[in-house]
Amino acid sequence: MKSALERILFVGAMLFSTVEGSMAQSVITVVVADADTHQGVPHASLYAKEDGRFHSAMTNEQGVAHINFACNRLTVSHLNYQQLIIPNLKSQISNLKSERDTIFLTPRYRNVGQVVVTPREPEWIRRCLKKAVRQKETVYWGHEGCDRFDYHTQSIGTNSIYRMQLTGWLRHKSQAHKHYAMVADTAALVAADTTRLTDTSNLRRMLYEDFMADLDNAFIRHHRFYANYEYRGSSPDEIELRFRSPKNVDDHGVLVIDTARCVILSAYRHTGTKTNRQERIDGLMYRMAQVFGYRIDTFIRDYRVAYAQRPDGTLYPAQVSYKLVYGGRDGDSDSRQEEFHEQTGGGFPNMEATLTITPADVVPAVADSAWTTLPPSWYIKFNSDADRREEIQLSSLPAVFSIYEEE
C-alpha cells in the first residue's frame, strides 16, 4: 500500500512556510475590505518585491492580514476586485505600529450579497432546471468546432509569484472528442525566480469543472433555490436564482436562467473545504492518504461563468474566472512527490485564473497531430507513469520567460 500511496500527486497546492525570522519586521495588521459593502475580503493577496526578494501575505476569512516583511510598495489583489497598488508604503504605515488600517478594494462584479428573495421556492424552478440538465449535452457541448481562447493564471506563495498567459485555439469536448484540446500560438510567463514551467491545471479546471458540468439532478436535489424578482436582465424571461445547500453552509451561489428556453446564462458558485472534500476528492483515496499523514486544511473554490450563444444556437463559456485556495499538510516527506512538484510547478496555496473564449469566423487548418490534449485536472489521484509524463509534458510548453518586477 505504501508504494501505491507514494504515487499520489497533490497537484492542487501545498502550504508554504512563513517568512523566516531573520527577515521579519514589525508586524503591521491591515483589513482588506469591499469598497461597497465594507465587509472583509477573504483570501486577498498582499505582495511586494524588495531588494530582489518576493514576499506576500494573505487575508483570513475576516479580511485581516499581517504584513511581517519590509516593503515600500505594496500590491493588493483579488480575482473579484480591481488591483490596488500602494506606493510609499513605509511612510504611510510608519505611524500605525500595531494598529489596524483598512484597505478598500473596488469590486469587478455586481454585488451578489443579500437581496430580497421569495420566501418559498416556486414550483417552476426545478422543472426548468431539470430541463436544462436534459438538454445540456446538445446546448453546451454540441459544438464540434474550435474557438479562440485567452487564458491567464496567477499563483502566489509566501515567497514566490507565478503568472502565465496562453493564447491559441481551443477544440471543445463534444460527442466526437472525449477531451478538450488546444493549439497554442503564444505563451508568456513571469515568475519571481528562474522557474520556467507552464501551468495548464487551472485552464483544465475551468473547462472540466464548468458550472454546467456540476449541474445535474443530484445538484438540484441537494440545493434550495430562491427567485430574485428584483433582477433586471436583458429580457423579461431572465430570472436570477440564489441557491444554497441546506446541508453544507459553505456551498452557495447565484445563477441567471432563461425561463423560456431553460438554459443557464451565467452562474457563480462558492464552495468551501467541507463541500470540496466531498465533491472533488474520492473519499476512500483521501482516507488512505490520511493514514500516511496527509491532511487537507483548506480547500475553497470560487467559480464564475458567463455563457454566450453562437449562431448555431449552442452556448459556450465566454468569460470564466476561477479562484482556488488550497492548503494541505504532509506528515512524511516524499522525495518523488517533491521532484514531481519541481517538474510541474505545483505547490501554490493561492491560485487565480481567467479564461476568455471567442468564436472565430475563419478557423485555420490544423493537423490532428498539432493538437495538445487537455485531460481533466485533479487534486488527489492515483496515477500511472503515463499520467506523470502527460503532466510533465503540459508543464514544458514553449514559452517566453521573464523575471517578475515591481508593478
PDB file of N, CA, C and O in Angstrom, residues 135-175:
ATOM      1  N   GLN A 135     -30.973  18.845 -21.578  1.00  0.00           N
ATOM      2  CA  GLN A 135     -30.544  19.322 -22.894  1.00  0.00           C
ATOM      3  C   GLN A 135     -29.119  19.871 -22.911  1.00  0.00           C
ATOM      4  O   GLN A 135     -28.660  20.367 -23.947  1.00  0.00           O
ATOM      5  N   LYS A 136     -28.393  19.754 -21.800  1.00  0.00           N
ATOM      6  CA  LYS A 136     -27.070  20.398 -21.759  1.00  0.00           C
ATOM      7  C   LYS A 136     -26.059  19.735 -22.698  1.00  0.00           C
ATOM      8  O   LYS A 136     -25.133  20.396 -23.182  1.00  0.00           O
ATOM      9  N   GLU A 137     -26.211  18.428 -22.963  1.00  0.00           N
ATOM     10  CA  GLU A 137     -25.259  17.764 -23.863  1.00  0.00           C
ATOM     11  C   GLU A 137     -25.279  18.397 -25.249  1.00  0.00           C
ATOM     12  O   GLU A 137     -24.230  18.541 -25.889  1.00  0.00           O
ATOM     13  N   THR A 138     -26.450  18.784 -25.718  1.00  0.00           N
ATOM     14  CA  THR A 138     -26.545  19.376 -27.056  1.00  0.00           C
ATOM     15  C   THR A 138     -26.387  20.892 -27.014  1.00  0.00           C
ATOM     16  O   THR A 138     -25.813  21.477 -27.933  1.00  0.00           O
ATOM     17  N   VAL A 139     -26.899  21.538 -25.957  1.00  0.00           N
ATOM     18  CA  VAL A 139     -26.854  23.001 -25.904  1.00  0.00           C
ATOM     19  C   VAL A 139     -25.453  23.508 -25.594  1.00  0.00           C
ATOM     20  O   VAL A 139     -24.968  24.468 -26.211  1.00  0.00           O
ATOM     21  N   TYR A 140     -24.743  22.869 -24.654  1.00  0.00           N
ATOM     22  CA  TYR A 140     -23.439  23.377 -24.210  1.00  0.00           C
ATOM     23  C   TYR A 140     -22.262  22.614 -24.809  1.00  0.00           C
ATOM     24  O   TYR A 140     -21.166  23.162 -24.912  1.00  0.00           O
ATOM     25  N   TRP A 141     -22.448  21.354 -25.158  1.00  0.00           N
ATOM     26  CA  TRP A 141     -21.340  20.556 -25.679  1.00  0.00           C
ATOM     27  C   TRP A 141     -21.651  19.980 -27.045  1.00  0.00           C
ATOM     28  O   TRP A 141     -21.067  18.991 -27.462  1.00  0.00           O
ATOM     29  N   GLY A 142     -22.570  20.618 -27.767  1.00  0.00           N
ATOM     30  CA  GLY A 142     -22.948  20.103 -29.076  1.00  0.00           C
ATOM     31  C   GLY A 142     -22.164  20.716 -30.220  1.00  0.00           C
ATOM     32  O   GLY A 142     -22.373  20.359 -31.371  1.00  0.00           O
ATOM     33  N   HIS A 143     -21.261  21.651 -29.907  1.00  0.00           N
ATOM     34  CA  HIS A 143     -20.495  22.315 -30.964  1.00  0.00           C
ATOM     35  C   HIS A 143     -19.260  21.497 -31.295  1.00  0.00           C
ATOM     36  O   HIS A 143     -18.475  21.150 -30.411  1.00  0.00           O
ATOM     37  N   GLU A 144     -19.064  21.188 -32.567  1.00  0.00           N
ATOM     38  CA  GLU A 144     -17.948  20.328 -32.980  1.00  0.00           C
ATOM     39  C   GLU A 144     -16.723  21.109 -33.435  1.00  0.00           C
ATOM     40  O   GLU A 144     -15.703  20.518 -33.769  1.00  0.00           O
ATOM     41  N   GLY A 145     -16.796  22.427 -33.451  1.00  0.00           N
ATOM     42  CA  GLY A 145     -15.681  23.211 -33.968  1.00  0.00           C
ATOM     43  C   GLY A 145     -14.700  23.623 -32.889  1.00  0.00           C
ATOM     44  O   GLY A 145     -14.599  23.022 -31.826  1.00  0.00           O
ATOM     45  N   CYS A 146     -13.956  24.701 -33.172  1.00  0.00           N
ATOM     46  CA  CYS A 146     -12.984  25.221 -32.212  1.00  0.00           C
ATOM     47  C   CYS A 146     -13.084  26.747 -32.174  1.00  0.00           C
ATOM     48  O   CYS A 146     -13.592  27.372 -33.096  1.00  0.00           O
ATOM     49  N   ASP A 147     -12.613  27.315 -31.090  1.00  0.00           N
ATOM     50  CA  ASP A 147     -12.693  28.748 -30.855  1.00  0.00           C
ATOM     51  C   ASP A 147     -11.337  29.279 -30.409  1.00  0.00           C
ATOM     52  O   ASP A 147     -10.441  28.525 -30.014  1.00  0.00           O
ATOM     53  N   ARG A 148     -11.209  30.600 -30.434  1.00  0.00           N
ATOM     54  CA  ARG A 148     -10.034  31.250 -29.870  1.00  0.00           C
ATOM     55  C   ARG A 148     -10.158  31.280 -28.340  1.00  0.00           C
ATOM     56  O   ARG A 148     -11.259  31.389 -27.801  1.00  0.00           O
ATOM     57  N   PHE A 149      -9.015  31.187 -27.650  1.00  0.00           N
ATOM     58  CA  PHE A 149      -9.046  31.308 -26.197  1.00  0.00           C
ATOM     59  C   PHE A 149      -7.879  32.157 -25.714  1.00  0.00           C
ATOM     60  O   PHE A 149      -6.828  32.252 -26.356  1.00  0.00           O
ATOM     61  N   ASP A 150      -8.100  32.802 -24.564  1.00  0.00           N
ATOM     62  CA  ASP A 150      -7.086  33.629 -23.905  1.00  0.00           C
ATOM     63  C   ASP A 150      -7.127  33.274 -22.424  1.00  0.00           C
ATOM     64  O   ASP A 150      -8.117  33.536 -21.740  1.00  0.00           O
ATOM     65  N   TYR A 151      -6.070  32.665 -21.933  1.00  0.00           N
ATOM     66  CA  TYR A 151      -6.013  32.128 -20.571  1.00  0.00           C
ATOM     67  C   TYR A 151      -4.946  32.869 -19.770  1.00  0.00           C
ATOM     68  O   TYR A 151      -3.813  33.016 -20.208  1.00  0.00           O
ATOM     69  N   HIS A 152      -5.337  33.359 -18.598  1.00  0.00           N
ATOM     70  CA  HIS A 152      -4.402  33.995 -17.670  1.00  0.00           C
ATOM     71  C   HIS A 152      -4.467  33.257 -16.333  1.00  0.00           C
ATOM     72  O   HIS A 152      -5.565  32.951 -15.848  1.00  0.00           O
ATOM     73  N   THR A 153      -3.325  33.002 -15.731  1.00  0.00           N
ATOM     74  CA  THR A 153      -3.318  32.384 -14.404  1.00  0.00           C
ATOM     75  C   THR A 153      -2.266  33.066 -13.540  1.00  0.00           C
ATOM     76  O   THR A 153      -1.236  33.526 -14.050  1.00  0.00           O
ATOM     77  N   GLN A 154      -2.560  33.170 -12.258  1.00  0.00           N
ATOM     78  CA  GLN A 154      -1.634  33.752 -11.284  1.00  0.00           C
ATOM     79  C   GLN A 154      -1.650  32.905 -10.026  1.00  0.00           C
ATOM     80  O   GLN A 154      -2.720  32.553  -9.522  1.00  0.00           O
ATOM     81  N   SER A 155      -0.479  32.562  -9.534  1.00  0.00           N
ATOM     82  CA  SER A 155      -0.339  31.780  -8.308  1.00  0.00           C
ATOM     83  C   SER A 155       0.636  32.493  -7.389  1.00  0.00           C
ATOM     84  O   SER A 155       1.687  32.959  -7.833  1.00  0.00           O
ATOM     85  N   ILE A 156       0.276  32.574  -6.112  1.00  0.00           N
ATOM     86  CA  ILE A 156       1.095  33.318  -5.153  1.00  0.00           C
ATOM     87  C   ILE A 156       1.365  32.445  -3.937  1.00  0.00           C
ATOM     88  O   ILE A 156       0.440  31.890  -3.336  1.00  0.00           O
ATOM     89  N   GLY A 157       2.640  32.317  -3.585  1.00  0.00           N
ATOM     90  CA  GLY A 157       3.064  31.672  -2.354  1.00  0.00           C
ATOM     91  C   GLY A 157       3.706  32.695  -1.446  1.00  0.00           C
ATOM     92  O   GLY A 157       3.813  33.877  -1.779  1.00  0.00           O
ATOM     93  N   THR A 158       4.159  32.260  -0.277  1.00  0.00           N
ATOM     94  CA  THR A 158       4.747  33.195   0.678  1.00  0.00           C
ATOM     95  C   THR A 158       5.938  33.932   0.081  1.00  0.00           C
ATOM     96  O   THR A 158       6.106  35.133   0.280  1.00  0.00           O
ATOM     97  N   ASN A 159       6.769  33.224  -0.666  1.00  0.00           N
ATOM     98  CA  ASN A 159       7.991  33.829  -1.210  1.00  0.00           C
ATOM     99  C   ASN A 159       8.078  33.712  -2.730  1.00  0.00           C
ATOM    100  O   ASN A 159       9.168  33.807  -3.286  1.00  0.00           O
ATOM    101  N   SER A 160       6.965  33.526  -3.407  1.00  0.00           N
ATOM    102  CA  SER A 160       7.039  33.314  -4.844  1.00  0.00           C
ATOM    103  C   SER A 160       5.752  33.762  -5.520  1.00  0.00           C
ATOM    104  O   SER A 160       4.674  33.699  -4.935  1.00  0.00           O
ATOM    105  N   ILE A 161       5.880  34.192  -6.763  1.00  0.00           N
ATOM    106  CA  ILE A 161       4.734  34.549  -7.595  1.00  0.00           C
ATOM    107  C   ILE A 161       4.943  33.953  -8.977  1.00  0.00           C
ATOM    108  O   ILE A 161       6.081  33.825  -9.464  1.00  0.00           O
ATOM    109  N   TYR A 162       3.838  33.558  -9.604  1.00  0.00           N
ATOM    110  CA  TYR A 162       3.882  32.957 -10.927  1.00  0.00           C
ATOM    111  C   TYR A 162       2.700  33.481 -11.732  1.00  0.00           C
ATOM    112  O   TYR A 162       1.564  33.490 -11.248  1.00  0.00           O
ATOM    113  N   ARG A 163       2.963  33.917 -12.962  1.00  0.00           N
ATOM    114  CA  ARG A 163       1.906  34.359 -13.866  1.00  0.00           C
ATOM    115  C   ARG A 163       2.154  33.769 -15.243  1.00  0.00           C
ATOM    116  O   ARG A 163       3.302  33.608 -15.664  1.00  0.00           O
ATOM    117  N   MET A 164       1.047  33.497 -15.923  1.00  0.00           N
ATOM    118  CA  MET A 164       1.179  32.954 -17.269  1.00  0.00           C
ATOM    119  C   MET A 164       0.002  33.408 -18.109  1.00  0.00           C
ATOM    120  O   MET A 164      -1.136  33.472 -17.640  1.00  0.00           O
ATOM    121  N   GLN A 165       0.275  33.726 -19.376  1.00  0.00           N
ATOM    122  CA  GLN A 165      -0.752  33.986 -20.365  1.00  0.00           C
ATOM    123  C   GLN A 165      -0.557  33.023 -21.517  1.00  0.00           C
ATOM    124  O   GLN A 165       0.562  32.851 -22.024  1.00  0.00           O
ATOM    125  N   LEU A 166      -1.631  32.381 -21.924  1.00  0.00           N
ATOM    126  CA  LEU A 166      -1.583  31.408 -23.004  1.00  0.00           C
ATOM    127  C   LEU A 166      -2.741  31.698 -23.948  1.00  0.00           C
ATOM    128  O   LEU A 166      -3.893  31.826 -23.515  1.00  0.00           O
ATOM    129  N   THR A 167      -2.448  31.835 -25.227  1.00  0.00           N
ATOM    130  CA  THR A 167      -3.491  32.079 -26.219  1.00  0.00           C
ATOM    131  C   THR A 167      -3.380  31.052 -27.333  1.00  0.00           C
ATOM    132  O   THR A 167      -2.321  30.448 -27.548  1.00  0.00           O
ATOM    133  N   GLY A 168      -4.482  30.858 -28.036  1.00  0.00           N
ATOM    134  CA  GLY A 168      -4.450  29.915 -29.149  1.00  0.00           C
ATOM    135  C   GLY A 168      -5.851  29.464 -29.513  1.00  0.00           C
ATOM    136  O   GLY A 168      -6.828  30.197 -29.350  1.00  0.00           O
ATOM    137  N   TRP A 169      -5.932  28.232 -29.995  1.00  0.00           N
ATOM    138  CA  TRP A 169      -7.192  27.641 -30.435  1.00  0.00           C
ATOM    139  C   TRP A 169      -7.598  26.544 -29.462  1.00  0.00           C
ATOM    140  O   TRP A 169      -6.771  25.746 -29.033  1.00  0.00           O
ATOM    141  N   LEU A 170      -8.880  26.514 -29.139  1.00  0.00           N
ATOM    142  CA  LEU A 170      -9.412  25.511 -28.222  1.00  0.00           C
ATOM    143  C   LEU A 170     -10.440  24.655 -28.964  1.00  0.00           C
ATOM    144  O   LEU A 170     -11.400  25.180 -29.523  1.00  0.00           O
ATOM    145  N   ARG A 171     -10.209  23.353 -28.965  1.00  0.00           N
ATOM    146  CA  ARG A 171     -11.189  22.418 -29.517  1.00  0.00           C
ATOM    147  C   ARG A 171     -12.020  21.875 -28.360  1.00  0.00           C
ATOM    148  O   ARG A 171     -11.484  21.370 -27.378  1.00  0.00           O
ATOM    149  N   HIS A 172     -13.323  21.976 -28.479  1.00  0.00           N
ATOM    150  CA  HIS A 172     -14.192  21.657 -27.359  1.00  0.00           C
ATOM    151  C   HIS A 172     -14.432  20.161 -27.217  1.00  0.00           C
ATOM    152  O   HIS A 172     -14.435  19.414 -28.203  1.00  0.00           O
ATOM    153  N   LYS A 173     -14.649  19.745 -25.982  1.00  0.00           N
ATOM    154  CA  LYS A 173     -15.154  18.399 -25.732  1.00  0.00           C
ATOM    155  C   LYS A 173     -16.536  18.287 -26.357  1.00  0.00           C
ATOM    156  O   LYS A 173     -17.356  19.193 -26.229  1.00  0.00           O
ATOM    157  N   SER A 174     -16.782  17.185 -27.020  1.00  0.00           N
ATOM    158  CA  SER A 174     -18.064  17.018 -27.716  1.00  0.00           C
ATOM    159  C   SER A 174     -18.328  15.535 -27.896  1.00  0.00           C
ATOM    160  O   SER A 174     -17.584  14.685 -27.382  1.00  0.00           O
ATOM    161  N   GLN A 175     -19.360  15.218 -28.625  1.00  0.00           N
ATOM    162  CA  GLN A 175     -19.647  13.815 -28.899  1.00  0.00           C
ATOM    163  C   GLN A 175     -18.534  13.173 -29.711  1.00  0.00           C
ATOM    164  O   GLN A 175     -18.293  11.968 -29.612  1.00  0.00           O
TER     165      GLN A 175
END
